[in-house]
Short mmCIF file of C-alpha atoms and ligand atoms in Angstrom, two decimals:
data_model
loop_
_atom_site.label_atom_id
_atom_site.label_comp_id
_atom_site.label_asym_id
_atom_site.label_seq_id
_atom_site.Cartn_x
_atom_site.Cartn_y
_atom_site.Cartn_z
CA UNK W 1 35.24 165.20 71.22
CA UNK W 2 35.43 162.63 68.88
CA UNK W 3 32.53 160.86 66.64
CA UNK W 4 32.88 157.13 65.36
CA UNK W 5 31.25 154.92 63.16
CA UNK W 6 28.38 156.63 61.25
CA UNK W 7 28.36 159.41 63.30
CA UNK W 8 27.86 162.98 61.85
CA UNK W 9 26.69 166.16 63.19
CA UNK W 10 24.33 167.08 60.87
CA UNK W 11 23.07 170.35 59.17
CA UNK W 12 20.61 171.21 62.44
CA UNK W 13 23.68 170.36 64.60
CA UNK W 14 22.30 167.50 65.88
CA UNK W 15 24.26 164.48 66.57
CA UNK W 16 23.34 162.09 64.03
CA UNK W 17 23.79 157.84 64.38
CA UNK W 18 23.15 155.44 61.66
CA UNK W 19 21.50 158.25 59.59
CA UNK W 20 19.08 159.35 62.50
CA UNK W 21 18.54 162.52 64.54
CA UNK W 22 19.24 161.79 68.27
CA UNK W 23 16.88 163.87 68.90
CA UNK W 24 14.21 162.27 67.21
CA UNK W 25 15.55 158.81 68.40
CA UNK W 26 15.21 160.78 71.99
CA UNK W 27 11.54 161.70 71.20
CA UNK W 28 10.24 158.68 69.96
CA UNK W 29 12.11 156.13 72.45
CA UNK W 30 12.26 158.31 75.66
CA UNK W 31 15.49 158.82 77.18
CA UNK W 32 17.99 157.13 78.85
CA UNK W 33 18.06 155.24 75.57
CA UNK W 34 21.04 152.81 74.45
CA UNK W 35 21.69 153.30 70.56
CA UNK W 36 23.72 150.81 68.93
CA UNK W 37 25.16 151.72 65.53
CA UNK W 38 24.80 148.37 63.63
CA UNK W 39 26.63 149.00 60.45
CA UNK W 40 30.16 149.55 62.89
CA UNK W 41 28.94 146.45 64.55
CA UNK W 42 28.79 144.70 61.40
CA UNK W 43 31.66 146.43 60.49
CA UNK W 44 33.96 145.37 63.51
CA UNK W 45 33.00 141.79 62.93
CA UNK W 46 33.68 141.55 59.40
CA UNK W 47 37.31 143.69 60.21
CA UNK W 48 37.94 140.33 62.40
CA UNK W 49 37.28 138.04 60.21
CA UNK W 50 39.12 139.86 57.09
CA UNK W 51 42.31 140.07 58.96
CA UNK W 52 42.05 136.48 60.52
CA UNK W 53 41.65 135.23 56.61
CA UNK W 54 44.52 136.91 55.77
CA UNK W 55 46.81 136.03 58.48
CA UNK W 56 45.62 132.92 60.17
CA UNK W 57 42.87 131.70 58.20
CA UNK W 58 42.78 128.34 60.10
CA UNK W 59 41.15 130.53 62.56
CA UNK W 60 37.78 131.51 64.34
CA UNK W 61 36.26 134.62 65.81
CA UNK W 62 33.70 134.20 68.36
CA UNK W 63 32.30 136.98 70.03
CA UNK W 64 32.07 137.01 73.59
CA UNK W 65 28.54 137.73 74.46
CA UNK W 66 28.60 139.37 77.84
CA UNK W 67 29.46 142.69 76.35
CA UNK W 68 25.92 143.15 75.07
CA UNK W 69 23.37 140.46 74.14
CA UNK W 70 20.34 140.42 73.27
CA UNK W 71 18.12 137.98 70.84
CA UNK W 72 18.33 140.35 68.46
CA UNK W 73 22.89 140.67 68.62
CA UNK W 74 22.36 137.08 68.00
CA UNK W 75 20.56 137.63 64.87
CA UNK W 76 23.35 140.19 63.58
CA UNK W 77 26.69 137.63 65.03
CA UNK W 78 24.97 134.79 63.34
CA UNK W 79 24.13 136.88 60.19
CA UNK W 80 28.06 138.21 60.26
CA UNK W 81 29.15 134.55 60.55
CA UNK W 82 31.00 134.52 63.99
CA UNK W 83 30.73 132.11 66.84
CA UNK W 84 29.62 132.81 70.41
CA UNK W 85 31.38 132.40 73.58
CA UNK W 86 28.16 132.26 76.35
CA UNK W 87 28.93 132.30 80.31
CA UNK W 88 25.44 131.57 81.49
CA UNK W 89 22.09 129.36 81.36
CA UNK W 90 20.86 133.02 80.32
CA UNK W 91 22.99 133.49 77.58
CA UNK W 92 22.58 130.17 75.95
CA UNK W 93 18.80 130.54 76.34
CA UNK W 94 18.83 133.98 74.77
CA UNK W 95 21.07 133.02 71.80
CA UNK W 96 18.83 129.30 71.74
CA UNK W 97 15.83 131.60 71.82
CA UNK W 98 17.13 133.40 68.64
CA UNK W 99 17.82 130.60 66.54
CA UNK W 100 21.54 130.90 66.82
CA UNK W 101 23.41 127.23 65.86
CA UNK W 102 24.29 125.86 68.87
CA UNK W 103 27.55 124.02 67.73
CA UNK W 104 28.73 127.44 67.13
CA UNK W 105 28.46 128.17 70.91
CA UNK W 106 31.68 127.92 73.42
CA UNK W 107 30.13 127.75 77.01
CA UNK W 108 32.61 129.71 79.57
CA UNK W 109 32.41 130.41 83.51
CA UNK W 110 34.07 129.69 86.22
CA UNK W 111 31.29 127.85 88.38
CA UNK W 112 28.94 125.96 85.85
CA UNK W 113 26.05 124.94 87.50
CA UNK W 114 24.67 121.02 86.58
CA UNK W 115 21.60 122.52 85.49
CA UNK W 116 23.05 125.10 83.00
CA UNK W 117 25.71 121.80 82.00
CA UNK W 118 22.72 120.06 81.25
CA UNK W 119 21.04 122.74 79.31
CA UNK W 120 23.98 122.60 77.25
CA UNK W 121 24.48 119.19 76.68
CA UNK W 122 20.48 118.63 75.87
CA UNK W 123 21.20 121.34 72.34
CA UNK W 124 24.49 120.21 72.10
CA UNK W 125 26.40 123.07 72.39
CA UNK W 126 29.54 123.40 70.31
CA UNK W 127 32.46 123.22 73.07
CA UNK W 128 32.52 123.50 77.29
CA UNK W 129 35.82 125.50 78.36
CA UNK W 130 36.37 123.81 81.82
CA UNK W 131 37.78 125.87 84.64
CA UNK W 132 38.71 123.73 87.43
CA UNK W 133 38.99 120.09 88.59
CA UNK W 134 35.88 119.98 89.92
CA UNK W 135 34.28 120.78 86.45
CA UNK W 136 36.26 118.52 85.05
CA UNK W 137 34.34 115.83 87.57
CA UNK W 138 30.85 117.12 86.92
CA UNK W 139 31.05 117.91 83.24
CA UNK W 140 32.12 114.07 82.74
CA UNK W 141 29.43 112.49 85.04
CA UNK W 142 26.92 114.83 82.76
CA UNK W 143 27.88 113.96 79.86
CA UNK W 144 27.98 110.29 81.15
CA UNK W 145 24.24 110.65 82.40
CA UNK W 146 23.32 112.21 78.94
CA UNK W 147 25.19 109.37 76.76
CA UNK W 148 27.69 111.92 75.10
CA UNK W 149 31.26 112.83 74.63
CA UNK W 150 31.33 116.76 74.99
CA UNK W 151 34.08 118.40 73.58
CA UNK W 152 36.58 120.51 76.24
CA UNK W 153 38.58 123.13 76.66
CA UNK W 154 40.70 123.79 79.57
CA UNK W 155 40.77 127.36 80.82
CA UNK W 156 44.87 128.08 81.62
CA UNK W 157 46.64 130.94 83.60
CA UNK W 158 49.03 131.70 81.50
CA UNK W 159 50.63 133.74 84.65
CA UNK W 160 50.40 137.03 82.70
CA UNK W 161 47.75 139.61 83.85
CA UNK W 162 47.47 142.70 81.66
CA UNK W 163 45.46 145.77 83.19
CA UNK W 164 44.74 148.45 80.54
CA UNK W 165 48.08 149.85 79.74
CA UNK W 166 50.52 147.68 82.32
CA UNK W 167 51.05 143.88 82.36
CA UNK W 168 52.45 141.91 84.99
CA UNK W 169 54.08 138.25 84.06
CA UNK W 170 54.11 136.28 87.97
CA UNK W 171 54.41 133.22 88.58
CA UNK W 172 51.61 133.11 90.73
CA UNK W 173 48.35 132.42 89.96
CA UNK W 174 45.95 133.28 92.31
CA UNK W 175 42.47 134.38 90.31
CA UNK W 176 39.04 132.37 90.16
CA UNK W 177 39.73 131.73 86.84
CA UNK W 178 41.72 128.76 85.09
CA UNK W 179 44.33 126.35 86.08
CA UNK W 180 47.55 127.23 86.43
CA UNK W 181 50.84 126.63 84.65
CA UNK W 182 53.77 127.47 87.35
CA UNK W 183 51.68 125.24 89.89
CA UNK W 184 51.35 122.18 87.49
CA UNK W 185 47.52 122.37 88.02
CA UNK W 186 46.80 122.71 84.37
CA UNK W 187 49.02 119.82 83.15
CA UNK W 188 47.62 117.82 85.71
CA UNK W 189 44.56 118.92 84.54
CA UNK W 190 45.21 117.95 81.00
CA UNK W 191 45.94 114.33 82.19
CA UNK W 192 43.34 114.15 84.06
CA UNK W 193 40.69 115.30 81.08
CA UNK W 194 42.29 112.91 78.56
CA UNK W 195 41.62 109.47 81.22
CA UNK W 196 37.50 110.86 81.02
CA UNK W 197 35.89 108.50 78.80
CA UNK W 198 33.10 111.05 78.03
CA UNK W 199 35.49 114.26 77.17
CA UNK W 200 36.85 114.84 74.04
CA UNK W 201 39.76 116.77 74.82
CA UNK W 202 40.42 119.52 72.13
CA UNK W 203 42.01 122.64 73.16
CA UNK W 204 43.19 125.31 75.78
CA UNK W 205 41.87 128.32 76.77
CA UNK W 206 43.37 131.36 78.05
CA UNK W 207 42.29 135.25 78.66
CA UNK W 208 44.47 137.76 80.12
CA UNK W 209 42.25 140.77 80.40
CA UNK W 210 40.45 143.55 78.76
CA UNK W 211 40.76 147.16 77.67
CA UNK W 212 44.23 146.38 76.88
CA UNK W 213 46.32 148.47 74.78
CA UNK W 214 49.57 146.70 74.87
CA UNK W 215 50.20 144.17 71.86
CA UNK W 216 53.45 142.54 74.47
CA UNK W 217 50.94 140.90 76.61
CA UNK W 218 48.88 139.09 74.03
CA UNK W 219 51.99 137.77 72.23
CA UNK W 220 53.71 136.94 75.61
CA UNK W 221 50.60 135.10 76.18
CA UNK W 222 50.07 133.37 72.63
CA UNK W 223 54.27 132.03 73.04
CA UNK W 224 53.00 130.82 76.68
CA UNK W 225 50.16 128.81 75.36
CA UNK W 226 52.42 127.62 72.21
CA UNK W 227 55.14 126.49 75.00
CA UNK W 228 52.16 124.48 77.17
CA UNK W 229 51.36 122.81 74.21
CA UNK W 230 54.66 121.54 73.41
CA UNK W 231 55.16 120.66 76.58
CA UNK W 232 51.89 118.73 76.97
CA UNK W 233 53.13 117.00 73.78
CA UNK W 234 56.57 116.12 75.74
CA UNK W 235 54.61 114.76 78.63
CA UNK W 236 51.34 112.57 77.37
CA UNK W 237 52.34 112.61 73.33
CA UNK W 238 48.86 114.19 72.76
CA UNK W 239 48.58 116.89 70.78
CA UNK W 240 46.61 119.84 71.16
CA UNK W 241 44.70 120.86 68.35
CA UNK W 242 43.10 124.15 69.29
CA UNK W 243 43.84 127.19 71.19
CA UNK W 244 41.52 129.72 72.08
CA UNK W 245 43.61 133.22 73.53
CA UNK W 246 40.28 135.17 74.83
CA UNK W 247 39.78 138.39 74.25
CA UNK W 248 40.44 142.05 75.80
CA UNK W 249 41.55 144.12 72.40
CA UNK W 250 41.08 147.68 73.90
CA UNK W 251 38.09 150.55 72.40
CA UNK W 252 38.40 154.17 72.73
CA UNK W 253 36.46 155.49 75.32
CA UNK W 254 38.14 159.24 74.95
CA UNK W 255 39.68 160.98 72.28
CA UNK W 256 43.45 160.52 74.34
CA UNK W 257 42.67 156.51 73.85
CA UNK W 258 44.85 155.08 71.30
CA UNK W 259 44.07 151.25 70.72
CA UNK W 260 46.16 149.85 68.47
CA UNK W 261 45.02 148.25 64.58
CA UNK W 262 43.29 145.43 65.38
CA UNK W 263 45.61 144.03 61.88
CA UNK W 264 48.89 144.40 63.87
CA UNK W 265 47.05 142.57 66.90
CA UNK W 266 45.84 139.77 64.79
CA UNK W 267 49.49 139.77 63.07
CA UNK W 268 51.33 139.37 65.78
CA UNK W 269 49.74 137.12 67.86
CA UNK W 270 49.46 134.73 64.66
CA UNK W 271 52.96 135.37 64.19
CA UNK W 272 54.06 133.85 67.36
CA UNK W 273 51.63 131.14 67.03
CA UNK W 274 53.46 130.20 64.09
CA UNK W 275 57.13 130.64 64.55
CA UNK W 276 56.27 128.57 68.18
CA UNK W 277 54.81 125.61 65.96
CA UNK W 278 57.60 125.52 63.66
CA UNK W 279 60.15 125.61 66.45
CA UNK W 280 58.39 122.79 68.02
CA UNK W 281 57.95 120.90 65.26
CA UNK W 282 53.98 121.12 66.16
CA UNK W 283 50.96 121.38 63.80
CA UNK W 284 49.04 124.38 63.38
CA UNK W 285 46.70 124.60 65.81
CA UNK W 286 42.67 126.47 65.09
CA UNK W 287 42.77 129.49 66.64
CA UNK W 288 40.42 131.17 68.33
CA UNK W 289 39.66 134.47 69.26
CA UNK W 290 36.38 136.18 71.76
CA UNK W 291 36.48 139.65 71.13
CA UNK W 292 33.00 141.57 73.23
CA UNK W 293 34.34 145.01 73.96
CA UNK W 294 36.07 145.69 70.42
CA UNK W 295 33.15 144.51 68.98
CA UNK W 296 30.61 146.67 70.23
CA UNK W 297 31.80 149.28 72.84
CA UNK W 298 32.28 152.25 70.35
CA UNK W 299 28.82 151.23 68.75
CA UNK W 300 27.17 152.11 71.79
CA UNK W 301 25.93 155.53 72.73
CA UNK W 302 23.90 156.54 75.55
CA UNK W 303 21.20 159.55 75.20
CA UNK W 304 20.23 161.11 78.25
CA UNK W 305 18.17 163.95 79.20
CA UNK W 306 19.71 167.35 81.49
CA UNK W 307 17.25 167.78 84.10
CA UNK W 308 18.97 169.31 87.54
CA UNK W 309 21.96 171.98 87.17
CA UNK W 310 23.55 173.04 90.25
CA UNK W 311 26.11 175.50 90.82
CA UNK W 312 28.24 175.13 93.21
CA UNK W 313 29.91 178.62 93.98
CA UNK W 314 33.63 178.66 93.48
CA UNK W 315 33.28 174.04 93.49
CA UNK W 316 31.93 173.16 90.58
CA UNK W 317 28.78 172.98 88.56
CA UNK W 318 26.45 169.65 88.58
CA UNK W 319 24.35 168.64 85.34
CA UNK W 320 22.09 165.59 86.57
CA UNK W 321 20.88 163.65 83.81
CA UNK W 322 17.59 161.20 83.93
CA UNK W 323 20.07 158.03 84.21
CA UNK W 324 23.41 156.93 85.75
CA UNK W 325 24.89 153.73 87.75
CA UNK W 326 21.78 152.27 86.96
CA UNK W 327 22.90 152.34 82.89
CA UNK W 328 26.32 152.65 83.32
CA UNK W 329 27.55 151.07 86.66
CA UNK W 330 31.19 151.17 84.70
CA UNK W 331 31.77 154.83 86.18
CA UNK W 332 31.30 153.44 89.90
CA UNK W 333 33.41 150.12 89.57
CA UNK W 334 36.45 150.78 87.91
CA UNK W 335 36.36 155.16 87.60
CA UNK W 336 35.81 154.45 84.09
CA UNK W 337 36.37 157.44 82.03
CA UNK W 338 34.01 158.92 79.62
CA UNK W 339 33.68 161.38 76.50
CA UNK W 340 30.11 163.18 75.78
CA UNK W 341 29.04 165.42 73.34
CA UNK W 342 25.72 167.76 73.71
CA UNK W 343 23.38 165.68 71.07
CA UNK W 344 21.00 169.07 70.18
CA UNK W 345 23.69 171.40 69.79
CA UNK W 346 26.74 169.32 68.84
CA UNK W 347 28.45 171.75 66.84
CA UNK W 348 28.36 174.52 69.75
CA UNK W 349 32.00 175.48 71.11
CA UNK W 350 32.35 174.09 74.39
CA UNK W 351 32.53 177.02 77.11
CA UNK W 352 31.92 175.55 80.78
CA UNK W 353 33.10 172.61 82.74
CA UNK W 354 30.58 170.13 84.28
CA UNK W 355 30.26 167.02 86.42
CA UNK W 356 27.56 164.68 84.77
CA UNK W 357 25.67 163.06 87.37
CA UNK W 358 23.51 160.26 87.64
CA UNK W 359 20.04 160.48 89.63
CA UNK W 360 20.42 157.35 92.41
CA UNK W 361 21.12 157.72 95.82
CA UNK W 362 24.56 157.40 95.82
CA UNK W 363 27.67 160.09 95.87
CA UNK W 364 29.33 157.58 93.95
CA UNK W 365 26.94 158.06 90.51
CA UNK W 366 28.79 160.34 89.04
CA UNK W 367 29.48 160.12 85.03
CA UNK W 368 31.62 162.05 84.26
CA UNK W 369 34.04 164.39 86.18
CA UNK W 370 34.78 167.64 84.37
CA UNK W 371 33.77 167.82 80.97
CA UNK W 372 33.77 170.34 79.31
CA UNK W 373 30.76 171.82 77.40
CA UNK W 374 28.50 174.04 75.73
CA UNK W 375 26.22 175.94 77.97
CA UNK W 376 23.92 173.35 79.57
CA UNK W 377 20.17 173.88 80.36
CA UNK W 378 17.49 171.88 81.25
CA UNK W 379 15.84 169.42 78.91
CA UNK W 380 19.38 169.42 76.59
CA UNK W 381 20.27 165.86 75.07
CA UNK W 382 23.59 164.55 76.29
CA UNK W 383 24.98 161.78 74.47
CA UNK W 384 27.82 159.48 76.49
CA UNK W 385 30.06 157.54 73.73
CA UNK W 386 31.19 154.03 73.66
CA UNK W 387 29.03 152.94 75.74
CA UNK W 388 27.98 149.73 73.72
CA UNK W 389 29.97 147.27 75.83
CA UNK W 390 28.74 146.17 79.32
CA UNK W 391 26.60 148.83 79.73
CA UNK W 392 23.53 147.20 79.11
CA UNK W 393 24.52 143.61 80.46
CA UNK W 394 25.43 145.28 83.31
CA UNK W 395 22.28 147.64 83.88
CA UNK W 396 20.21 147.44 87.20
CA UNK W 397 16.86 148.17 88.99
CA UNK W 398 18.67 150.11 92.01
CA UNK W 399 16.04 152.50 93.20
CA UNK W 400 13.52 150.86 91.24
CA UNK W 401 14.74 152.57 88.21
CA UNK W 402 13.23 150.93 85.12
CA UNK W 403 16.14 149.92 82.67
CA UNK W 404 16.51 152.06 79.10
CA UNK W 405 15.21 150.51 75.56
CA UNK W 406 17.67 149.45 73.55
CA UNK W 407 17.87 150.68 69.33
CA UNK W 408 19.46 149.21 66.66
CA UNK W 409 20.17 152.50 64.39
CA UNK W 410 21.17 151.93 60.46
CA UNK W 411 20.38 153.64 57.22
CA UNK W 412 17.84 156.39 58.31
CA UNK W 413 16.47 153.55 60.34
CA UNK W 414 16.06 152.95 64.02
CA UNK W 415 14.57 149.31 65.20
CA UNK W 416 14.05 148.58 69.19
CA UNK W 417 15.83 145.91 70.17
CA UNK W 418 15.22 145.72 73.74
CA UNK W 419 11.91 147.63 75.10
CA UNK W 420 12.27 150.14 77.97
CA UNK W 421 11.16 148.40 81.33
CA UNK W 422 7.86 149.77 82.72
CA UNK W 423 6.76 149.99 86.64
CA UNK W 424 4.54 146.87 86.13
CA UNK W 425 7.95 144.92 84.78
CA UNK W 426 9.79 145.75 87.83
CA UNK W 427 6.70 144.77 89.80
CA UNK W 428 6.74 140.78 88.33
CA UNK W 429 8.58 138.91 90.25
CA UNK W 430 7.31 140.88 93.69
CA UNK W 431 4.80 138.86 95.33
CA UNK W 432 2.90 139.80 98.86
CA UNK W 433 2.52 136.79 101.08
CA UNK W 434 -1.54 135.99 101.51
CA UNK W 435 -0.89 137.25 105.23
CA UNK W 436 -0.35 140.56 104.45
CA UNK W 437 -3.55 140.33 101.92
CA UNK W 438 -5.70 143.37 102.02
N1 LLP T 501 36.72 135.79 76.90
C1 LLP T 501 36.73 135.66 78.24
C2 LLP T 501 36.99 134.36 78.82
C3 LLP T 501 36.46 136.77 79.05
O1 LLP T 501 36.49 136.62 80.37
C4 LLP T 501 36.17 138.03 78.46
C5 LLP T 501 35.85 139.18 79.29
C6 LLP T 501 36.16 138.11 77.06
C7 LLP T 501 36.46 136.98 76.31
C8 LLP T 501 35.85 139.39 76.33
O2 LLP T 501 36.79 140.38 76.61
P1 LLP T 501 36.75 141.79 75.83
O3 LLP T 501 37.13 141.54 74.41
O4 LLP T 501 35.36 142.32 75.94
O5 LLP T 501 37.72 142.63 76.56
N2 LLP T 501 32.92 144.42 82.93
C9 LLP T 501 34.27 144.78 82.58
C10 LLP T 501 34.87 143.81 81.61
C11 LLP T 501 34.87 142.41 82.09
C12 LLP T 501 35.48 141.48 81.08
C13 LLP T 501 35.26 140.08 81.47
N3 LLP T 501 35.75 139.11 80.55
C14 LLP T 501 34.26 146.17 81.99
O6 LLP T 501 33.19 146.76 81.87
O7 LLP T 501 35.30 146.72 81.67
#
């Protein structure tokens, strides 16, 4: 086990977050509930920019909103004085919708559609990161239509792929995403971007994974990048003047995790960055970061309620709890792993290994195989950690489950941020034709 942020287990051995009881939080909100510690938030976001300051301070951090948005995340990046890297028409209208500055917005995705292009271009949003040819097309005859010179990215394989602890460098470059490098499809690209009278050119993208724990990758990467750029230099004599390396710094999800500092990531990649430029004799280029998951994951904890336990004789014992895939559909995509402590008796030694289930209709929803705990019995609070990245972005209505509140929790304080779905908001969008009227 293994608390974070302002976690404490407090003198009723109750798990406390952000100064309040879960089991209050549990009591007033209903469970499943999503609890978001915002001072670790705030805390994660100002660790970013601190260490980009020191080490690159021609720099930006902008964090990558499909990890967990809501109007009210918008609020707290804007308030912490980061950027925001959006991938939808949903996204920007959220962070629109909150106020957030629009120039501070980097619009991502591999499939743009020209309504969502449009959307962007009408609040002129800070900076499109183009992902193919064809977007290169569409994004120049909308900016054409709307009378403006949008600025660009180009999103580049940098041919290294790094999954959680392993990386592989190929030369190949077969995902959705980007242009390539080995293939000549992202130089090509570049010329091709800087003939468009109505794109302004300014920088290259790239994003090599996430959960990763490995700083090799991201400076393999970075020297990549540095090496396109001198080579676009050698080819068109234009000069790159930004470069944007993603995200994908790892969280801990159990106690075995071991991310590394997020200093040494931020020193080393700017390292590279630099001794690259000098070598090439090439300006310093604005760097950019989009961290989601280091940003918010280990802020988020999810409380549910123990309802079903079933033995299994010599198997193994079942603990349902009153959510599942539908909250967490990380467990039944990638068999991600999970820690949980019980919230209402966190101090109690754990005794008895359990399989956390969830409650839809599928073998599949299980949370967490074998944990051990205290002695489990109906109507205990369970509380899953780091659940604070794409947990609630990716949240569903399978089984017509309604989908959890989310609360902000700091100083003694807990504010909703996102209200728990009732029957009747499932229900809105259902409509029965007038020939089955009754
Ligand atoms: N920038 C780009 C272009 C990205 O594609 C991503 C994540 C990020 C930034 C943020 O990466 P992070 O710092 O959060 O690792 N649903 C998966 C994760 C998908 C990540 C997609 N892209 C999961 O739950 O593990």
């Amino acid at each position: 086990m293994f608390l974070t942020g302002t976690m404490l287990i407090n003198s009723q051995n109750h798990l406390e977050i952000g100064g309040c009881d879960t089991t209050e939080l549990a009591g007033e909100f209903a469970t499943p509930l999503y609890v978001m510690d915002e001072e670790l938030i705030r805390s994660n976001c100002a660790e970013y920019k601190e260490a980009f300051a020191r080490f690159y301070p021609h720099s930006l951090v902008a964090y990558a909103g499909k990890a967990f948005l809501t109007t009210a995340m918008c609020r707290l990046v804007e308030e912490e004085g980061l950027a925001l890297d959006v991938v939808s028409g949903g996204e920007i209208y959220t962070a629109l919708e909150a106020g957030f500055p629009p120039e501070k917005m980097i619009f991502h995705g591999n499939n743009k559609t020209a309504e969502e292009i449009r959307l962007a271009l009408e609040n002129n949003i800070g900076c499109f990161v183009a992902d193919s040819f064809t977007e290169l097309e569409l994004l120049e005859e909308e900016a054409a239509a709307a009378g403006k010179r949008a600025a660009v990215y180009l999103r580049v394989k940098p041919g290294i792929e790094a999954h959680t602890h392993h990386y592989i460098q190929t030369g190949q470059t077969d995902s959705k995403f980007g242009l390539g490098l080995a293939d000549g499809q992202a130089l090509a690209a570049v010329k091709k971007a800087l003939k468009m009278k109505h794109l302004d050119l300014r920088g290259l993208h790239c994003h090599i994974g996430s959960q990763i724990f490995d700083l090799k990758p991201f400076r393999l990467a970075a020297g990549v990048m540095m090496d396109f750029i001198k080579e676009i230099k050698d080819k068109t004599s234009f000069v790159i003047g930004e470069l944007d390396l993603g995200g994908g710094f790892g969280i801990r999800y159990r106690q075995s995790d071991e991310p590394c500092k997020l200093s040494a990531y931020v020193q080393e990649i700017t390292l590279v960055v630099r001794e690259k430029a000098a070598e090439y004799n090439l300006p310093l280029p604005k760097l950019l970061v989009e961290p989601g998951r280091s940003i918010v994951g280990e802020a988020g904890t999810t409380l549910y309620t123990v309802g079903t336990i079933k033995e299994i004789p010599g198997i193994r014992c079942y603990a349902a709890v009153d959510g599942g895939m539908n909250d967490n559909l990380r467990t039944a995509l990638y068999e991600a792993k999970y820690e949980a402590i019980l919230a209402n008796r966190a101090g109690d030694a754990a005794e008895k290994v359990y399989t956390v289930a969830g409650r839809a209709c599928e073998s599949g929803d299980i949370l967490i195989h074998d944990i051990k705990l205290p002695e489990l019995r109906r109507g205990d609070l369970l509380a899953v950690l780091s659940t604070g990245a794409y947990h609630y972005p990716m949240a569903n209505n399978y089984n017509r489950f309604p989908r959890p509140a989310v609360v902000f929790v700091r100083d003694g304080r807990a504010d909703i941020v996102v209200r728990r779905e009732t029957y009747a908001d499932i229900l809105r969008n259902d409509v029965i034709p007038a020939r089955m009227a009754r």
